Coordinates of C-alpha atoms and ligand atoms in Angstrom, one line a residue:
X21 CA -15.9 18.0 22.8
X22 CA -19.4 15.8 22.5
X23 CA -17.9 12.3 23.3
X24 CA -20.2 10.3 25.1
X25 CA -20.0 7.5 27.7
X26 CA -23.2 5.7 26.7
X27 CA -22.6 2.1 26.2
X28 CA -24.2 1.6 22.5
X29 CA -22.2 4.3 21.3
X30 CA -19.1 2.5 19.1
X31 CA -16.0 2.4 20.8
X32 CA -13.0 4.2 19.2
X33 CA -9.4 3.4 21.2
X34 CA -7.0 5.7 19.2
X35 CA -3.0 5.3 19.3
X36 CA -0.8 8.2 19.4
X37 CA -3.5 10.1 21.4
X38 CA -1.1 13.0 22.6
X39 CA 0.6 13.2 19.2
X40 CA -0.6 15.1 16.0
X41 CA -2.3 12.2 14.2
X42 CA -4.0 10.5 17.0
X43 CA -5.1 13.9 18.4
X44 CA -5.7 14.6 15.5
X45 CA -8.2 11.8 15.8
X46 CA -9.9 12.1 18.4
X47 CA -10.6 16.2 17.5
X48 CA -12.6 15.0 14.4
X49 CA -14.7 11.9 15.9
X50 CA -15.6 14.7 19.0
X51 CA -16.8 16.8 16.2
X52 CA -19.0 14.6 14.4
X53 CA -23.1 14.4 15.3
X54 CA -22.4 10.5 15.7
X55 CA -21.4 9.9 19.2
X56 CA -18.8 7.8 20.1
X57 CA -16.9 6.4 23.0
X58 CA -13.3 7.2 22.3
X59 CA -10.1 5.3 24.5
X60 CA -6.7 6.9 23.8
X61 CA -3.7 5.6 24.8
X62 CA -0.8 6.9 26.0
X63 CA 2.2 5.8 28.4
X64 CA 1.7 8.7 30.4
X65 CA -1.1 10.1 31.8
X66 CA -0.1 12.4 33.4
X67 CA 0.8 14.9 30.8
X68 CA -1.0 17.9 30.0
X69 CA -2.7 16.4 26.4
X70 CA -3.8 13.5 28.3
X71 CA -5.2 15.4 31.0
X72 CA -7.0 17.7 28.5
X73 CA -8.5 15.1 26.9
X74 CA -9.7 13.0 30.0
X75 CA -11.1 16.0 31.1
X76 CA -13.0 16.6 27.5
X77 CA -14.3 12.5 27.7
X78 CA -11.8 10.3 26.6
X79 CA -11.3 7.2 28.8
X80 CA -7.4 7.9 28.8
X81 CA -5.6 4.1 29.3
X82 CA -1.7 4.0 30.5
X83 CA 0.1 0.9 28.1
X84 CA 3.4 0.9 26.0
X85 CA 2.7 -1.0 23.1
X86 CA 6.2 -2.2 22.3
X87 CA 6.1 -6.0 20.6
X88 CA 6.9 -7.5 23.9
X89 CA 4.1 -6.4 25.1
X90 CA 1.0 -8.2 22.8
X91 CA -1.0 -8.8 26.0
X92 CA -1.7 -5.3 27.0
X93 CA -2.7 -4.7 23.5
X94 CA -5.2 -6.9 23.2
X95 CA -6.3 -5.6 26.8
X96 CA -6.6 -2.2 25.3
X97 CA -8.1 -3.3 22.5
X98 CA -11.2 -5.9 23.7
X99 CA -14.2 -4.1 23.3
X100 CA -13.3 -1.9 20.5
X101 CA -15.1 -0.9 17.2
X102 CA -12.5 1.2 15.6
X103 CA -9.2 0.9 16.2
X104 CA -6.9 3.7 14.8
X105 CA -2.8 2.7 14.7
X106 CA 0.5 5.3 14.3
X107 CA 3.7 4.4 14.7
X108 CA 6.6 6.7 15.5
X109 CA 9.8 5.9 13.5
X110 CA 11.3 8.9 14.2
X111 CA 11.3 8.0 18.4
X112 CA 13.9 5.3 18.0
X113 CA 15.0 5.2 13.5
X114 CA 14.7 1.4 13.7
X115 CA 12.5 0.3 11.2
X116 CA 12.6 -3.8 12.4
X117 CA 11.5 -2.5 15.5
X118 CA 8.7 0.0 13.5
X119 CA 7.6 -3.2 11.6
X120 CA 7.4 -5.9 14.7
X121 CA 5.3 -3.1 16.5
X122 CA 3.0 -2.9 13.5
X123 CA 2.7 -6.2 12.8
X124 CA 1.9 -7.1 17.1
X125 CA -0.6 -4.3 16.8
X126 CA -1.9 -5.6 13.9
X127 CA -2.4 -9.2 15.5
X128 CA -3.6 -8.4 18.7
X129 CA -6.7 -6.4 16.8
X130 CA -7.3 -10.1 15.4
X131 CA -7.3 -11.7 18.7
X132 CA -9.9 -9.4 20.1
X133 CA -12.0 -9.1 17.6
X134 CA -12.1 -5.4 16.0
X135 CA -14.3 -4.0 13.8
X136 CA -12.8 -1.8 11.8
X137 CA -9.1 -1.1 11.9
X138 CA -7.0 1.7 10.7
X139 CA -4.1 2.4 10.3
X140 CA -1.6 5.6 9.1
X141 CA 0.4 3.9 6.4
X142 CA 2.5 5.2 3.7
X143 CA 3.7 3.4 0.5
X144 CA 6.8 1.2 -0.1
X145 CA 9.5 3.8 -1.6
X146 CA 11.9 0.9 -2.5
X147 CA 9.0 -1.2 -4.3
X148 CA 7.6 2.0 -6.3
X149 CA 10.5 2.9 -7.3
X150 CA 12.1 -0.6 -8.6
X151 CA 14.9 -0.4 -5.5
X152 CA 16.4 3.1 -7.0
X153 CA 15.7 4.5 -3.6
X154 CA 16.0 1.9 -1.3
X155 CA 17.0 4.3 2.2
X156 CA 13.5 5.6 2.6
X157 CA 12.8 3.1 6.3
X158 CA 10.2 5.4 7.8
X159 CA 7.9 5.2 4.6
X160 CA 9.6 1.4 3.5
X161 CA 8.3 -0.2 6.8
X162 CA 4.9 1.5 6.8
X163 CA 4.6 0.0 3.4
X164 CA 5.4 -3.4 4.9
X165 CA 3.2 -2.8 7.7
X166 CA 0.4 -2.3 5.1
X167 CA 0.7 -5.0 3.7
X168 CA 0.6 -7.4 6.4
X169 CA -2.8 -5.7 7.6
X170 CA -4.3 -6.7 3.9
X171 CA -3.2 -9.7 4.0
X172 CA -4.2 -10.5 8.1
X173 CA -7.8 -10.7 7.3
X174 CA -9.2 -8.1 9.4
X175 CA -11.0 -5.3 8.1
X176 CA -8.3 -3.2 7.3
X177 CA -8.5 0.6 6.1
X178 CA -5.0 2.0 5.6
X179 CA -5.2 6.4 6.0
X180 CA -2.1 7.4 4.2
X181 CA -0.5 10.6 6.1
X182 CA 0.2 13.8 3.4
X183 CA 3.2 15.9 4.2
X184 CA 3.2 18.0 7.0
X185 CA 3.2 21.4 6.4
X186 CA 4.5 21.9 9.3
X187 CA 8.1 19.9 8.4
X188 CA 8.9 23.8 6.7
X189 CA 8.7 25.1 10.0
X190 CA 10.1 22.6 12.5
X191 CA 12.2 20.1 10.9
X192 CA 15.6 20.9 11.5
X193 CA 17.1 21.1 8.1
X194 CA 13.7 21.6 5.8
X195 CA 13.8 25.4 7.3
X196 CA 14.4 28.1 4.8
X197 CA 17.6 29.3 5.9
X198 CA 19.0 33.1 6.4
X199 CA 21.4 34.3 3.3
X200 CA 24.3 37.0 3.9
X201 CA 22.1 39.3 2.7
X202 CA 19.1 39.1 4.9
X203 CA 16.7 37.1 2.7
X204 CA 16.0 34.0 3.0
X205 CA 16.0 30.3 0.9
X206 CA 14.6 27.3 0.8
X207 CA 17.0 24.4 -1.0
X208 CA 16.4 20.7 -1.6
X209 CA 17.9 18.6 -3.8
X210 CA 14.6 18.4 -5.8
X211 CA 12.7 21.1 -8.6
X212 CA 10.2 23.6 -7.9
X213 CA 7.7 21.7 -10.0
X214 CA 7.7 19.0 -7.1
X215 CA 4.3 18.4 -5.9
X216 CA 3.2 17.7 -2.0
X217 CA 0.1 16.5 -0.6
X218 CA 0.5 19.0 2.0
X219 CA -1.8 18.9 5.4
X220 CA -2.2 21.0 8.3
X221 CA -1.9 17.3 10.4
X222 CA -3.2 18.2 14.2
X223 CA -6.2 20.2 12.5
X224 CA -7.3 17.6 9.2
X225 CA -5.7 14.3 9.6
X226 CA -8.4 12.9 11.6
X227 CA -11.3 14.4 8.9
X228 CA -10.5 11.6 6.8
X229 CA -10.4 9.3 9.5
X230 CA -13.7 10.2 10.3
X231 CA -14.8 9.7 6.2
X232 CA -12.9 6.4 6.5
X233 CA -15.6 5.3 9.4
X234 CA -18.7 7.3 8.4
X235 CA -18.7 7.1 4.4
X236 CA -19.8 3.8 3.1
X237 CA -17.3 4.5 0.3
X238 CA -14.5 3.3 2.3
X239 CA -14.6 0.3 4.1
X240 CA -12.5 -2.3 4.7
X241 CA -10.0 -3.0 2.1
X242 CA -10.3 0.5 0.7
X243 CA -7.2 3.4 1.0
X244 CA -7.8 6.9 1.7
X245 CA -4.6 9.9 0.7
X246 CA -4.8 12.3 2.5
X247 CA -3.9 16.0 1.6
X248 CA -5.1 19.6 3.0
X249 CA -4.2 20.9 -0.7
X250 CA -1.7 19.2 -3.5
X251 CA 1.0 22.2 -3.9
X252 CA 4.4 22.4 -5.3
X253 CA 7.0 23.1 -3.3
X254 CA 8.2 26.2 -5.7
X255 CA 4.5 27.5 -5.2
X256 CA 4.6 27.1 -1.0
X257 CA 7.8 28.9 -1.1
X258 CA 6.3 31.9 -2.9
X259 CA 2.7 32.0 -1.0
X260 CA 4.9 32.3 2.5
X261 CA 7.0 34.9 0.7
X262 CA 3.6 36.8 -0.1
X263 CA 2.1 36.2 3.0
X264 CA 5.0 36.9 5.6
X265 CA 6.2 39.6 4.0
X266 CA 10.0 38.3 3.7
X267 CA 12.0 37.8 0.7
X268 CA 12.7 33.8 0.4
X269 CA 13.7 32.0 -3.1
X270 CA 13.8 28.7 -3.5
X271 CA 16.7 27.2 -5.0
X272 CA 17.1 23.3 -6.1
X273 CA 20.6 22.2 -4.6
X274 CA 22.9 19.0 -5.6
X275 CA 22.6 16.0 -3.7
X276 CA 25.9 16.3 -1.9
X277 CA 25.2 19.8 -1.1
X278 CA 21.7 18.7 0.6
X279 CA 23.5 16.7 2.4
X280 CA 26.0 18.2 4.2
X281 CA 23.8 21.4 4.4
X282 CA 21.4 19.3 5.9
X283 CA 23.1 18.9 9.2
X284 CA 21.1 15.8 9.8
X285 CA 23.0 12.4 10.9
X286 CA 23.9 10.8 7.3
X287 CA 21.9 8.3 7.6
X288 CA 18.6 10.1 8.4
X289 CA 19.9 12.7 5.6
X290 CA 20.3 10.1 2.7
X291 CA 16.5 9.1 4.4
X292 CA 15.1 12.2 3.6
X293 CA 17.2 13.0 0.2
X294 CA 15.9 9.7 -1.2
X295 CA 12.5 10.5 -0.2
X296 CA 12.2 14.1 -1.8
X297 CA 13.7 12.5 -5.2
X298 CA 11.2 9.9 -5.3
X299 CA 8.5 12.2 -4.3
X300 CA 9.5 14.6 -7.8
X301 CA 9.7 11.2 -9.8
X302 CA 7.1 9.0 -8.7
X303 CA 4.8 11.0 -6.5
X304 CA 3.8 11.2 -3.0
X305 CA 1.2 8.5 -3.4
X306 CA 2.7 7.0 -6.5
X307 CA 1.1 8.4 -8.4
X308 CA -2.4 8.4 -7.2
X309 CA -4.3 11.3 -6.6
X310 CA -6.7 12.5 -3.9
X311 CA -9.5 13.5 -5.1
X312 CA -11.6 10.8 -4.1
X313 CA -10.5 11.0 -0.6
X314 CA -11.3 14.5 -0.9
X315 CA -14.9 14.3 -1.4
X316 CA -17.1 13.3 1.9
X317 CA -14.7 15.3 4.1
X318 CA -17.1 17.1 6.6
X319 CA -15.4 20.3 6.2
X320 CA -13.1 22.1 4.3
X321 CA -9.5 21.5 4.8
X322 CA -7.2 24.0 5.6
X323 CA -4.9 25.0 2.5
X324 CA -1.0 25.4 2.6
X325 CA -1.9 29.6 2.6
X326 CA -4.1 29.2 6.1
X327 CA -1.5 27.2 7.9
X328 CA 1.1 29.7 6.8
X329 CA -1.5 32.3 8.4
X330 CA -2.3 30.5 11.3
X331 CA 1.9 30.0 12.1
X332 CA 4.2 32.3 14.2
X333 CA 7.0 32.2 11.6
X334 CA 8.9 34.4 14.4
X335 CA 11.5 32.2 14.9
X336 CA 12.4 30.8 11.3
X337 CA 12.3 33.9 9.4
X338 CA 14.2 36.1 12.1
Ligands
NAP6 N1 6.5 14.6 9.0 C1 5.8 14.2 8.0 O1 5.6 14.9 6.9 C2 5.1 12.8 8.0 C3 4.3 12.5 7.0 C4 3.7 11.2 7.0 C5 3.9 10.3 8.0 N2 4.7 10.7 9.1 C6 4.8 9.7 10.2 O2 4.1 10.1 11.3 C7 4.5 9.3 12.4 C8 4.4 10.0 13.7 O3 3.1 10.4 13.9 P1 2.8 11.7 14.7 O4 3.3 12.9 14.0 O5 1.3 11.7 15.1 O6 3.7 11.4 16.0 P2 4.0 12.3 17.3 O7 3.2 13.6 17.3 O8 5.4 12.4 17.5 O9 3.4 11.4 18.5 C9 3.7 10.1 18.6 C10 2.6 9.4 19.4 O10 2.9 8.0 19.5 C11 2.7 7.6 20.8 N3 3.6 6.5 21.1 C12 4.9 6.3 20.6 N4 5.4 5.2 21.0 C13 4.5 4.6 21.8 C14 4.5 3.3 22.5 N5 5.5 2.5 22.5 N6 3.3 3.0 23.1 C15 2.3 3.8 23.1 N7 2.2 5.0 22.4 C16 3.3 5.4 21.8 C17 3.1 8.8 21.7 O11 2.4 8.7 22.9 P3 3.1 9.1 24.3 O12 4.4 9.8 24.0 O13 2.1 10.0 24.9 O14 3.3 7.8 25.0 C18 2.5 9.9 20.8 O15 1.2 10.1 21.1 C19 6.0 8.9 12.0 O16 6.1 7.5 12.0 C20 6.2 9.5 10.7 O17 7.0 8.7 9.8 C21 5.3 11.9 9.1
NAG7 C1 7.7 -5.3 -2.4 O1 8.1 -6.2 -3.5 C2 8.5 -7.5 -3.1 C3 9.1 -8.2 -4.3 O2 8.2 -8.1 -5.4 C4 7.2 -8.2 -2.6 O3 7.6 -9.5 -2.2 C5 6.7 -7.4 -1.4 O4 5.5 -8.0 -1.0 C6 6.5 -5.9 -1.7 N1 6.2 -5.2 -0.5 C7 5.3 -4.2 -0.4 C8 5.2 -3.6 0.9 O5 4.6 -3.9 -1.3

């Protein structure tokens, strides 16, 4: 990592530093010939990523940025160029709590005076859609979140996070599941046709950060999609197939059969139903596509075919 102490350098304090997104971070400003001075933030650190990366430069800060807690943000935060903001729904599945968190963040980057914040943002389902999905909180209160950062004044650049390839491969219930037979399928309640903005998170997340900060095509005000490559699911399905070596169909189920198959709590089930059925309808990004954020990338992204060749699918396709 080349991240430097010098004080002219601009100073980047990045959220959700042991995580994929902020690391994510932090791995593409360290690769860029611009210096910088990077502060992540964690609430421990003592754990292994925040050792690595106070060992690689990073001024590693201790703070839990809960909304009770608006003075230590703006600590953290005095001083700083570039601030870049998660949150993480999926720690607690309360979105007034996701929201008030944003929102503090949000405020506190006021009070001291950032340069440039951004922030991992994803649209409104229940507003794109005209309410016909209105369960989707963990995208619903990013969208909110969004648009209280537009509206706060500050310069504001909202980095809207793909799909993560890796949600095939971890996420209990997206896994392609062993038939009686010994092949395998992958069913959602959605057709093959369906199209993903699909990234590789930990290794290209943070590229378009860095484009968000270096390119002068997106400053403040501006929105940047992010995506290693735009795929349909039917097509991911059949590339691991190839690739692996493993029979695996994809099949589109009902929406009660996704359900109970699911074995997710109901409500985080009917979260994630709603949001692959607006994602066939309206889009990932409503619509939008990413070509433009595409473009001053420093390097190539890595495609849904690399991450499936970079993965020990071991333990999913056993
Ligand atoms: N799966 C997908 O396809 C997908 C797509 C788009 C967006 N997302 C969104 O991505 C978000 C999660 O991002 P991620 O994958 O980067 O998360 P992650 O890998 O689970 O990491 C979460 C990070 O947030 C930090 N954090 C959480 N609560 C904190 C607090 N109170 N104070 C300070 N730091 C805190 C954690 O730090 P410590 O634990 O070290 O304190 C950790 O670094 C979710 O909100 C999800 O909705 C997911
Ligand atoms: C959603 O739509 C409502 C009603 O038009 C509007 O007040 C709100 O600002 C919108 N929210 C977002 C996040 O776009």
């Amino acid at each position: 990592m080349t991240i430097t102490k010098e004080p002219s350098a601009p100073l980047a304090v990045v959220l959700g530093v042991t995580g994929n997104q902020g690391g994510s971070v932090v791995k593409a400003l360290a690769e860029s010939d611009k210096p910088y001075r990077i502060r992540g933030l964690t609430r421990d650190i003592t754990k292994p990523a925040a050792r690595e990366f106070a060992a690689g430069g990073v001024e590693m800060v201790a703070v839990s940025l809960t909304s009770d807690n608006a003075a230590d943000a703006r600590a953290v935060f005095t001083g700083a160029n570039i601030v870049f903001m998660v949150t993480n729904y999926w720690e607690h599945l309360d979105v007034t709590r996701e929201v008030a968190e944003g929102k503090m963040l949000i405020d506190a980057a006021k009070a001291a005076g950032v340069g440039l914040f951004i922030w991992s943002g994803l649209e409104s389902i229940i507003n794109v859609s005209n309410g016909k999905y209105p369960n989707v909180y963990h995208f619903n209160g990013k969208g909110e979140i969004t648009e209280y950062g537009r509206r706060s004044g500050i310069p504001f650049v909202n980095v809207q996070s793909g799909w993560y390839a890796s949600n095939f491969w971890k996420l209990q219930g997206m896994k392609p599941k062993k038939l009686a037979d010994g092949t395998f399928e992958l069913a959602l309640p959605v057709g093959p046709q369906t199209l993903l903005p699909v990234i590789d998170t930990p290794n290209d997340y943070g590229l378009f950060v860095r484009e968000a900060i270096e390119c002068p095509e997106f400053g403040p005000g501006s929105e940047v999609l992010t995506s290693g490559q735009d795929i349909t699911v039917g097509d991911m399905v059949s590339q691991l197939a190839e690739i692996t070596g493993k029979k695996i169909t994809y099949r589109r189920i009902g929406d009660e059969e996704f359900m109970t198959a699911t074995g997710m709590p109901p409500s985080v089930a009917l979260e994630v139903l709603e949001s692959l059925k607006y994602h066939e309808e309206c889009g990932y990004y409503a619509g939008k596509t990413t070509d433009a954020s595409r473009r001053h990338l420093a390097r190539p992204t890595r495609t849904w075919a690399d991450f499936v060749r970079a993965t020990d699918w071991s333990s999913v396709l056993a």
